[in-house]
XYZ file of C-alpha atoms in Angstrom:
684
model
C -0.039 0.022 0.013
C 2.853 2.324 0.848
C 4.584 1.441 -2.402
C 1.341 2.132 -4.307
C 0.842 5.470 -2.556
C 4.562 6.640 -3.053
C 5.082 5.751 -6.768
C 2.863 8.367 -8.093
C 2.720 11.980 -7.119
C -0.296 12.374 -9.397
C -1.995 9.562 -7.486
C -1.101 11.080 -4.246
C -2.478 14.472 -5.208
C -5.556 12.900 -6.772
C -6.293 10.759 -3.728
C -5.160 13.396 -1.265
C -7.246 16.205 -2.863
C -10.260 13.774 -3.114
C -9.904 12.963 0.646
C -9.636 16.663 1.509
C -12.741 17.455 -0.638
C -14.669 14.599 0.990
C -13.835 15.884 4.507
C -14.486 19.537 3.825
C -17.719 19.028 1.875
C -19.049 16.513 4.494
C -18.270 19.006 7.274
C -19.951 21.734 5.303
C -23.118 19.685 4.567
C -23.422 18.443 8.095
C -22.921 21.930 9.660
C -25.515 23.388 7.198
C -27.996 20.643 7.773
C -27.566 20.833 11.548
C -27.899 24.685 11.528
C -30.957 24.304 9.332
C -32.450 21.717 11.587
C -31.986 23.793 14.656
C -33.457 26.813 12.894
C -36.554 24.870 11.729
C -37.036 23.328 15.005
C -37.118 26.667 16.754
C -39.303 28.143 14.202
C -41.793 25.092 14.344
C -41.947 25.581 18.197
C -42.688 29.370 17.704
C -45.259 28.504 15.071
C -47.046 25.983 17.187
C -46.940 28.349 20.270
C -48.251 31.210 18.242
C -51.086 29.111 16.857
C -51.953 27.851 20.350
C -51.845 31.379 21.806
C -54.185 32.561 18.992
C -56.471 29.675 19.560
C -56.622 30.404 23.254
C -57.406 34.113 22.640
C -60.102 33.251 20.083
C -61.701 30.533 22.309
C -62.069 32.216 25.728
C -65.523 33.652 25.090
C -66.727 30.375 23.586
C -65.312 28.399 26.538
C -67.041 30.659 29.034
C -70.329 30.312 27.236
C -69.915 26.615 26.684
C -70.642 27.245 23.002
C -69.462 23.976 21.344
C -70.411 25.115 17.972
C -68.460 28.379 18.255
C -65.411 26.441 19.547
C -65.743 23.939 16.650
C -65.924 26.743 14.184
C -62.813 28.335 15.622
C -60.923 24.890 15.510
C -62.158 24.220 12.011
C -60.865 27.587 10.810
C -57.448 26.210 11.849
C -57.812 22.701 10.361
C -56.415 23.624 6.943
C -53.204 25.045 8.449
C -50.243 23.446 6.785
C -48.796 20.595 8.906
C -51.476 20.806 11.547
C -52.021 17.335 13.057
C -54.523 18.383 15.689
C -55.857 21.348 17.566
C -58.060 21.015 20.607
C -59.595 22.896 23.497
C -59.203 21.063 26.806
C -60.587 21.746 30.166
C -58.233 21.893 33.048
C -59.267 18.534 34.286
C -58.541 16.955 30.946
C -61.844 16.856 29.166
C -61.620 17.605 25.433
C -64.292 20.353 24.854
C -63.593 20.635 21.148
C -61.147 18.911 18.672
C -60.507 19.202 14.959
C -61.330 15.509 14.999
C -64.912 15.877 16.395
C -64.990 12.182 17.405
C -62.553 13.049 20.195
C -64.658 15.707 21.752
C -65.814 14.771 25.228
C -62.958 12.385 25.834
C -60.599 12.707 28.797
C -56.911 12.893 28.189
C -54.952 10.774 30.673
C -51.593 10.301 28.994
C -48.339 11.549 30.550
C -48.030 14.729 28.471
C -51.757 15.722 29.087
C -51.430 15.206 32.900
C -48.875 17.858 33.069
C -51.604 20.290 32.288
C -53.544 19.423 35.471
C -51.541 21.457 37.970
C -53.651 24.598 37.143
C -50.537 26.733 36.478
C -51.738 29.064 33.695
C -48.470 29.295 31.733
C -47.608 28.159 28.169
C -46.308 24.589 27.870
C -44.066 22.797 25.393
C -45.266 19.327 25.818
C -43.207 17.625 23.120
C -40.668 18.504 20.463
C -39.096 15.828 18.479
C -38.437 14.896 14.772
C -42.057 13.837 14.366
C -44.212 16.323 16.268
C -44.245 19.572 18.123
C -47.019 19.636 20.798
C -47.725 22.982 22.664
C -50.494 24.134 25.047
C -51.500 27.700 25.925
C -53.747 28.532 28.921
C -57.240 29.971 28.259
C -57.640 32.455 31.089
C -60.858 34.372 31.818
C -61.269 36.805 34.624
C -58.029 35.692 36.112
C -59.005 32.047 36.159
C -57.792 29.068 34.156
C -60.782 27.788 32.227
C -59.007 25.527 29.806
C -56.016 24.820 27.420
C -55.621 25.512 23.724
C -53.551 22.640 22.466
C -51.879 22.345 19.030
C -49.752 19.604 17.450
C -47.911 20.306 14.271
C -46.268 17.438 12.236
C -42.618 17.779 11.502
C -42.729 15.453 8.520
C -42.397 18.368 5.977
C -39.341 19.621 7.871
C -37.738 16.146 7.985
C -38.341 15.767 4.257
C -36.783 19.193 3.522
C -33.697 18.402 5.604
C -33.301 15.008 3.920
C -33.483 16.813 0.549
C -30.767 19.273 1.573
C -28.633 16.389 2.923
C -29.164 14.342 -0.332
C -28.187 17.350 -2.533
C -25.194 17.992 -0.300
C -24.038 14.470 -0.606
C -24.548 14.581 -4.442
C -22.629 17.805 -4.869
C -19.820 16.507 -2.563
C -19.449 13.440 -4.803
C -19.349 15.618 -7.786
C -16.801 17.960 -6.332
C -14.594 14.945 -5.317
C -14.827 13.492 -8.974
C -14.115 16.845 -10.627
C -11.175 17.449 -8.217
C -9.668 14.083 -8.802
C -9.609 14.483 -12.631
C -8.203 17.909 -12.270
C -5.396 16.674 -10.046
C -4.610 13.889 -12.501
C -4.163 16.440 -15.288
C -2.603 19.501 -13.594
C -0.983 18.715 -10.129
C 0.326 22.126 -9.530
C -2.770 24.036 -10.662
C -4.820 21.693 -8.585
C -3.157 22.534 -5.405
C -3.670 26.291 -5.977
C -7.235 25.894 -7.105
C -8.269 23.669 -4.288
C -6.784 26.158 -1.781
C -9.164 28.766 -3.082
C -12.096 26.341 -2.710
C -11.087 25.497 0.795
C -11.189 29.144 1.614
C -14.731 29.406 0.201
C -15.792 26.378 2.044
C -14.547 27.670 5.328
C -16.224 30.982 4.795
C -19.550 29.286 4.181
C -19.151 27.088 7.238
C -18.398 30.191 9.291
C -21.773 31.613 8.216
C -20.607 33.822 5.219
C -23.285 32.353 2.892
C -22.661 35.075 0.127
C -19.184 33.738 -0.635
C -18.684 32.068 -3.976
C -15.775 30.351 -5.791
C -14.054 31.929 -8.778
C -15.214 30.153 -11.861
C -13.386 31.972 -14.727
C -11.131 28.977 -15.473
C -12.418 26.491 -18.115
C -10.740 23.412 -16.619
C -11.880 21.064 -13.876
C -11.118 23.508 -11.125
C -13.313 26.009 -12.854
C -16.101 23.388 -13.266
C -15.731 22.345 -9.583
C -16.028 26.030 -8.563
C -19.231 26.277 -10.719
C -20.710 23.191 -9.212
C -19.913 24.382 -5.743
C -21.541 27.697 -6.539
C -24.656 25.959 -7.895
C -24.860 23.910 -4.717
C -24.542 26.978 -2.634
C -27.070 28.853 -4.788
C -29.553 25.853 -4.424
C -28.980 25.739 -0.705
C -29.427 29.475 -0.396
C -32.615 29.210 -2.538
C -33.929 26.526 -0.160
C -33.251 28.801 2.790
C -35.062 31.742 0.992
C -38.025 29.362 0.327
C -38.048 28.145 3.900
C -37.859 31.852 5.139
C -40.792 32.720 2.853
C -42.754 29.793 4.217
C -41.993 31.051 7.781
C -43.243 34.429 6.749
C -46.423 32.803 5.397
C -46.744 30.989 8.845
C -46.275 34.208 10.690
C -48.902 35.818 8.472
C -51.390 33.074 9.201
C -50.696 33.256 12.893
C -51.384 37.062 13.121
C -54.164 37.500 10.479
C -57.812 36.672 10.515
C -58.349 33.843 8.113
C -61.751 35.314 6.860
C -60.823 38.881 6.234
C -56.981 38.666 6.153
C -57.131 41.627 8.660
C -54.878 41.598 11.704
C -56.213 39.436 14.513
C -56.276 40.087 18.211
C -52.556 39.015 18.583
C -51.239 41.381 16.055
C -53.679 44.073 17.121
C -52.261 44.025 20.666
C -48.701 44.337 19.325
C -49.519 47.261 17.050
C -51.565 48.949 19.707
C -48.660 48.639 22.190
C -46.245 50.156 19.570
C -48.617 53.006 18.907
C -48.995 53.654 22.726
C -45.138 53.731 22.951
C -44.897 56.180 20.077
C -47.618 58.300 21.536
C -45.708 58.434 24.980
C -42.450 59.275 23.200
C -43.960 62.088 20.961
C -46.590 63.309 23.493
C -49.692 62.966 21.251
C -53.073 61.327 21.559
C -54.505 58.163 19.860
C -58.072 56.721 19.766
C -59.257 53.159 19.884
C -62.662 52.345 18.286
C -64.365 48.915 19.112
C -67.057 48.221 16.318
C -69.823 45.619 16.885
C -72.394 44.875 14.128
C -76.046 45.182 15.023
C -78.270 42.255 14.171
C -75.492 40.192 12.856
C -76.529 37.065 14.961
C -80.027 37.285 13.486
C -78.644 37.441 9.883
C -76.198 34.677 10.520
C -78.800 32.310 12.094
C -81.548 32.993 9.549
C -79.520 32.894 6.326
C -76.663 30.704 7.308
C -72.958 31.126 8.084
C -71.835 31.529 4.509
C -74.068 34.571 4.168
C -72.652 35.777 7.418
C -69.118 35.291 6.298
C -69.644 37.317 3.147
C -71.289 40.052 5.138
C -68.231 40.120 7.512
C -65.933 40.318 4.431
C -67.872 43.251 2.919
C -67.991 45.071 6.260
C -64.149 44.682 6.387
C -63.824 46.142 2.895
C -65.968 49.108 3.905
C -64.047 49.713 7.087
C -60.785 49.611 5.096
C -62.130 52.467 3.003
C -62.920 54.577 5.965
C -59.450 54.614 7.639
C -56.195 56.150 6.851
C -52.796 54.767 5.808
C -51.492 55.098 9.412
C -54.457 53.386 10.993
C -54.826 49.793 12.057
C -58.073 47.826 11.263
C -58.312 44.351 13.057
C -61.011 41.775 13.598
C -61.423 40.513 17.130
C -63.584 37.677 15.989
C -67.306 37.143 15.346
C -68.734 40.534 14.354
C -66.231 42.726 16.282
C -63.740 44.974 14.717
C -61.174 47.445 16.081
C -59.723 50.610 14.561
C -56.568 52.204 16.040
C -56.065 55.884 14.981
C -52.489 56.393 16.052
C -52.652 60.185 16.188
C -55.504 62.630 16.633
C -55.484 66.380 17.416
C -58.623 66.103 19.560
C -61.164 63.421 20.565
C -63.843 64.964 18.126
C -61.684 63.380 15.252
C -62.506 59.935 16.646
C -66.241 60.922 16.827
C -66.162 61.990 13.081
C -64.510 58.751 12.178
C -67.171 56.817 14.032
C -69.911 58.707 12.208
C -68.293 58.032 8.842
C -67.965 54.314 9.691
C -71.719 54.167 10.819
C -72.862 55.954 7.569
C -70.771 53.591 5.506
C -72.008 50.324 7.239
C -75.655 51.471 7.207
C -75.722 51.272 3.415
C -77.458 48.038 2.174
C -75.462 44.964 1.388
C -76.334 42.746 -1.548
C -75.298 39.058 -0.964
C -76.672 36.182 -3.087
C -79.791 37.991 -3.914
C -80.530 39.150 -0.394
C -80.662 42.790 0.565
C -79.223 43.124 4.082
C -79.134 46.012 6.375
C -76.901 46.215 9.483
C -75.832 49.305 11.487
C -73.079 49.090 14.112
C -72.386 50.248 17.658
C -69.082 51.799 18.386
C -67.233 52.387 21.625
C -64.280 54.889 21.713
C -61.467 55.107 24.252
C -58.744 57.858 24.122
C -55.126 57.524 25.122
C -54.026 58.647 27.625
C -57.387 59.821 29.156
C -59.089 56.355 29.191
C -55.962 54.175 29.863
C -52.159 53.850 29.561
C -52.010 50.327 28.279
C -53.475 48.287 25.474
C -55.703 46.012 27.601
C -57.274 48.986 29.404
C -57.939 50.911 26.278
C -59.528 47.907 24.698
C -61.595 47.090 27.697
C -62.843 50.623 28.131
C -63.692 50.965 24.418
C -65.617 47.696 24.735
C -67.491 48.952 27.694
C -68.501 52.080 25.687
C -69.514 49.963 22.773
C -71.969 48.056 24.998
C -73.412 51.334 26.391
C -73.873 52.450 22.793
C -75.678 49.190 21.927
C -77.799 49.598 25.029
C -78.653 53.070 24.046
C -80.469 52.039 20.840
C -77.808 50.602 18.447
C -76.414 52.351 15.458
C -74.578 54.946 17.485
C -71.275 55.565 19.200
C -70.178 56.531 22.660
C -66.966 57.797 24.276
C -65.872 55.956 27.317
C -66.355 57.877 30.532
C -65.673 57.080 34.205
C -69.345 57.255 35.146
C -70.282 54.345 32.880
C -71.750 52.343 35.702
C -75.220 51.731 34.512
C -75.065 48.099 34.706
C -73.692 48.257 38.234
C -76.602 50.606 39.112
C -79.029 48.334 37.554
C -77.717 45.327 39.370
C -77.869 47.351 42.722
C -81.433 48.295 41.956
C -82.272 44.643 41.127
C -80.697 43.510 44.427
C -82.686 46.162 46.341
C -85.910 45.188 44.743
C -85.137 41.502 45.289
C -84.832 42.009 49.033
C -88.451 43.339 49.138
C -89.973 40.909 46.573
C -90.927 38.262 49.183
C -92.469 40.904 51.481
C -94.494 42.305 48.571
C -95.508 38.832 47.541
C -94.277 39.301 43.937
C -93.053 35.683 43.362
C -95.264 33.160 41.625
C -94.817 29.501 40.843
C -95.438 27.822 37.510
C -95.643 24.070 37.097
C -94.617 21.889 34.182
C -96.014 18.494 34.154
C -93.895 15.360 34.187
C -95.403 12.490 32.178
C -94.962 8.709 32.388
C -93.679 7.406 29.088
C -95.721 4.244 29.057
C -99.120 5.325 30.425
C -99.098 8.854 29.249
C -100.354 9.901 32.681
C -99.096 13.036 34.552
C -97.131 11.653 37.510
C -95.429 14.863 38.684
C -94.749 18.482 38.168
C -91.630 20.686 38.424
C -92.187 24.016 40.138
C -90.564 26.993 38.395
C -90.348 30.514 40.062
C -91.287 33.642 38.308
C -90.921 37.283 39.513
C -93.681 39.734 38.682
C -92.371 43.214 39.413
C -94.828 46.066 39.344
C -92.518 48.259 37.347
C -89.981 45.976 35.672
C -92.689 43.404 34.635
C -91.686 39.759 34.553
C -88.061 39.462 35.502
C -86.348 36.255 34.072
C -84.919 33.729 36.547
C -81.676 34.024 34.658
C -81.506 37.730 35.631
C -82.353 37.535 39.330
C -81.229 34.035 40.445
C -77.573 34.835 40.129
C -78.077 38.148 42.136
C -79.998 36.092 44.776
C -77.140 33.601 45.006
C -74.424 36.179 45.227
C -76.357 38.082 48.079
C -77.560 35.011 49.994
C -81.231 35.883 49.277
C -81.559 32.596 47.548
C -82.015 30.920 50.971
C -85.154 32.790 51.771
C -86.455 32.579 48.187
C -85.728 28.865 48.034
C -87.478 28.293 51.418
C -90.549 30.120 50.041
C -90.518 28.025 46.861
C -90.265 24.772 48.878
C -93.089 25.604 51.202
C -95.395 26.955 48.471
C -94.795 23.935 46.153
C -95.602 21.517 49.014
C -98.833 23.407 49.908
C -99.868 23.459 46.318
C -99.439 19.667 46.047
C -101.895 19.277 48.994
C -104.327 21.719 47.387
C -104.371 19.593 44.348
C -104.993 16.551 46.354
C -107.863 18.321 48.207
C -109.269 19.281 44.769
C -109.436 15.524 43.748
C -106.189 15.004 42.026
C -104.189 11.955 42.922
C -101.001 12.453 44.842
C -98.389 13.761 42.460
C -94.637 14.112 42.930
C -93.649 17.805 43.247
C -90.110 18.781 42.071
C -88.306 21.753 43.610
C -84.929 23.078 42.332
C -82.208 23.639 44.865
C -79.364 26.183 44.304
C -75.822 25.243 45.336
C -76.085 27.852 48.026
C -79.009 26.051 49.676
C -77.205 22.769 50.078
C -75.901 23.409 53.588
C -76.643 21.937 57.063
C -79.630 24.196 57.450
C -81.317 22.510 54.585
C -82.115 19.408 56.575
C -83.974 21.354 59.172
C -85.776 23.448 56.505
C -87.028 20.361 54.687
C -88.144 18.622 57.878
C -90.009 21.708 59.051
C -91.857 22.245 55.788
C -92.880 18.657 55.591
C -94.042 18.819 59.189
C -95.961 22.113 58.822
C -97.621 21.172 55.560
C -98.245 17.512 56.202
C -96.941 16.513 52.834
C -95.691 12.926 52.477
C -92.007 13.116 52.031
C -92.034 10.664 49.277
C -93.865 13.029 47.043
C -91.177 15.739 47.459
C -88.430 15.625 44.800
C -85.462 18.031 45.259
C -83.544 18.692 42.065
C -79.833 19.386 42.366
C -77.230 20.143 39.579
C -73.775 18.720 38.902
C -72.126 21.892 40.093
C -72.373 20.358 43.549
C -69.440 18.199 42.527
C -67.212 21.232 42.189
C -67.005 22.385 45.763
C -67.322 20.907 49.204
C -68.142 17.538 47.844
C -68.033 15.478 51.117
C -70.159 18.187 52.921
C -72.736 18.325 50.123
C -73.077 14.567 50.189
C -73.496 14.475 53.901
C -76.360 17.130 53.768
C -78.149 15.411 50.857
C -78.039 11.956 52.652
C -79.647 13.551 55.646
C -82.332 15.085 53.497
C -82.856 11.707 51.794
C -83.172 10.083 55.195
C -86.221 12.397 55.783
C -87.944 10.552 52.961
C -87.522 13.119 50.099
C -86.328 12.006 46.710
C -83.210 13.595 45.106
C -82.890 14.187 41.353
C -79.788 15.196 39.296
C -80.890 17.971 37.006
C -79.370 18.772 33.574
C -77.345 15.586 33.716
C -74.537 15.287 31.202
C -73.674 18.995 30.915
C -71.441 19.158 34.101
C -68.872 17.285 35.935
C -70.582 13.917 36.874
C -68.817 10.680 36.837
C -69.772 7.220 37.958
C -67.422 7.386 40.795
C -68.973 10.559 42.200
C -72.463 9.924 41.112
C -72.838 6.759 43.169
C -71.873 8.716 46.277
C -74.983 10.975 45.994
C -78.378 9.579 47.391
C -79.913 10.210 43.924
C -83.070 8.396 42.644
C -83.511 10.249 39.370
C -81.457 11.596 36.484
C -82.884 14.290 34.318
C -81.377 14.354 30.739
C -80.591 17.948 29.775
C -82.684 19.437 26.906
C -79.459 20.070 24.975
C -79.057 16.376 24.204
C -82.861 15.884 23.594
C -83.099 18.861 21.088
C -81.166 17.152 18.280
C -81.665 13.501 19.505
C -83.417 12.347 16.231
C -80.880 13.773 13.813
C -77.680 13.849 15.696
C -76.081 10.364 16.335
C -73.737 11.831 18.920
C -76.722 13.033 21.069
C -78.462 9.725 20.520
C -75.602 7.650 21.757
C -75.120 10.057 24.818
C -78.812 9.623 25.687
C -78.718 5.849 25.194
C -75.618 5.719 27.475
C -77.266 7.789 30.136
C -80.391 5.591 30.133
C -78.456 2.435 30.358
C -76.184 3.618 33.038
C -79.112 5.027 35.121
C -81.168 1.777 34.822
C -77.964 -0.284 35.686
C -77.942 1.847 38.981
C -81.623 1.458 39.560
C -82.303 5.136 38.757
C -85.391 6.741 37.149
C -84.771 8.829 33.864
C -86.663 11.961 33.014
C -86.015 13.757 29.659
C -86.305 17.504 29.541
C -87.221 19.674 26.742
C -89.366 17.221 24.650
C -90.998 19.273 21.847
C -92.253 16.888 19.197
C -93.511 13.297 18.758
C -90.307 12.169 17.032
C -88.262 12.938 20.121
C -90.918 11.243 22.341
C -90.921 8.035 20.189
C -87.163 7.898 20.174
C -86.908 8.346 23.916
C -89.504 5.739 24.465
C -87.532 3.278 22.339
C -84.405 4.089 24.349
C -86.272 3.200 27.563
C -86.685 6.606 29.106
C -89.140 6.532 32.052
C -90.708 10.037 31.987
C -90.609 13.301 30.175
C -91.493 16.989 30.353
C -91.535 19.608 27.744
C -93.702 21.859 25.442
C -94.968 18.728 23.595
C -97.239 18.065 26.545
C -97.404 21.477 28.127
C -95.500 24.680 28.852
C -95.114 25.704 32.526
C -98.665 26.780 33.719
C -100.193 28.251 36.871
C -101.570 25.918 39.527
C -105.138 26.431 38.277
C -104.221 25.780 34.702
C -102.385 22.640 35.850
C -105.404 21.407 37.606
C -107.617 22.073 34.554
C -105.014 20.418 32.321
C -104.831 17.314 34.557
C -108.637 17.038 34.660
C -108.908 17.400 30.953
C -106.397 14.597 30.445
C -108.139 12.348 32.986
C -111.457 12.813 31.100
C -109.798 12.060 27.768
C -108.260 8.962 29.084
C -111.571 7.876 30.456
């Protein structure tokens, strides 16, 4: 081997130079591929984190309102994102609320990565980052409380394929360089040494990061060809980097733009608003923030469909763009809300003139697929620095002003002012009136019949409270019950409902009706040790047989003081009263917790009954609830039954009883008695 190596200088040069080329080009390709891999990995993590953060920001209001359709719409808007493997919204306890794969909605995540989200720390998480997948989660926080996680998984297959292409090309060009260098060394040993030295210099420069370096290629021999090949390889790699940078720019655009209108989304808005505030601070000028909310958009969207609503949003975005200046920012917060940032105004009146112009523009009719649509807007305005010194405060105050404008009659605008406390005043008034409602005998009970599935006979009634105020009229329970719970008035109101419902059951019996089960709803605030004495006292005072009293609780009891609540309900059950779980399936129940409660009845929530016939998921849920309840020896009552198809389907599933508008709306005690008598005569 030594004799073979030493006999030919040409061979030594050819083999030596080939070896040098192989080493240098291999180092270059490996270094380039590694740098590219690190760059793409970092960008992929940033991309996934940005998407998760955007999803969290767009999902907060839908999570709070438990609007699954809204959440699914937000997720599906992200489904076409390049490389997206999945996106989901997860409750803090691991329940999947919404998923790009809708079959996984409602499941609980118990894998090791998912369990790391159960510690309630509201901070972004990088759950996984490898050559196959990047998995990130971002907290969904509302009112300072963690309400869920936005979780995004992005496939790394495209990046892996790109890196393999770069590596393959690098290897190919390395082999070509070695071949050309060997031929040149064979023909011109002296020139080969000089030419290779120049190539080594270029390779070293590229490895050090000077990507603009290129080899001299004026020569027409092999060294010149080698230089050209090297330059082509470097140009190809540089082009790949430019393509990847452009792709990253596209990703950044998607992460900061609204997909429907291509306007800046909340993420980009907050960044630009923050920059505008810094500029205003530095240059001592004023800026205005306008929050714009379309009037009647929900009506249009619900009546004509989402595709019409989407086109309306796009046309509104176009009109708003025509109303603003080159230095202004127009963004879409989501739904039918837009924001305009005017970065510099001489006086607040300029913002008012802009709001008037926007309102005039948006009032003009819209023609969409043959429909003439009309929609005004309500606008709230906040001014920096008068109404806030940071982006969040300005946006919140402008939003408050917008709601005041909407309450004032829609189609108008209002500037934020510190005395905008109308809602607080109204709530205080409602609280004061509520304190006197019992004394003034303003509460009434309505009763909704509960009907046996098999016999069709009325077997019970649910008592429902209504407030008849002399000035405000009928106040909805959804308006005054939360106030009553917050102030503790729910205890006195609940005691009145319990006593009045028991008395009415006895009045019906005295009027000739058979003994009926009377259901009374309990607030979470009522489930306390004093409830046992209250139930015992009411049963004793009225003389009602305890087995005809049905106390309805909700799954929210599982959220706080579980053991104490169970103890109270067991004592109530020991008095002879029955316990029902109302709105079952919408809360936090599980078999392990449900079996601890002394429950005799489960009431299927109307949200599952509504689409029971057409929605297989709802049908499967109801079927599972019925099977589970019967296996535990529990009675099943379906709420919200409104048509014969629902009734027939529920009967086939084995449901025991039902209530809903199909049989009767909630009625007064006298109407209930008449209704029962009429049914009895019809049956006879």
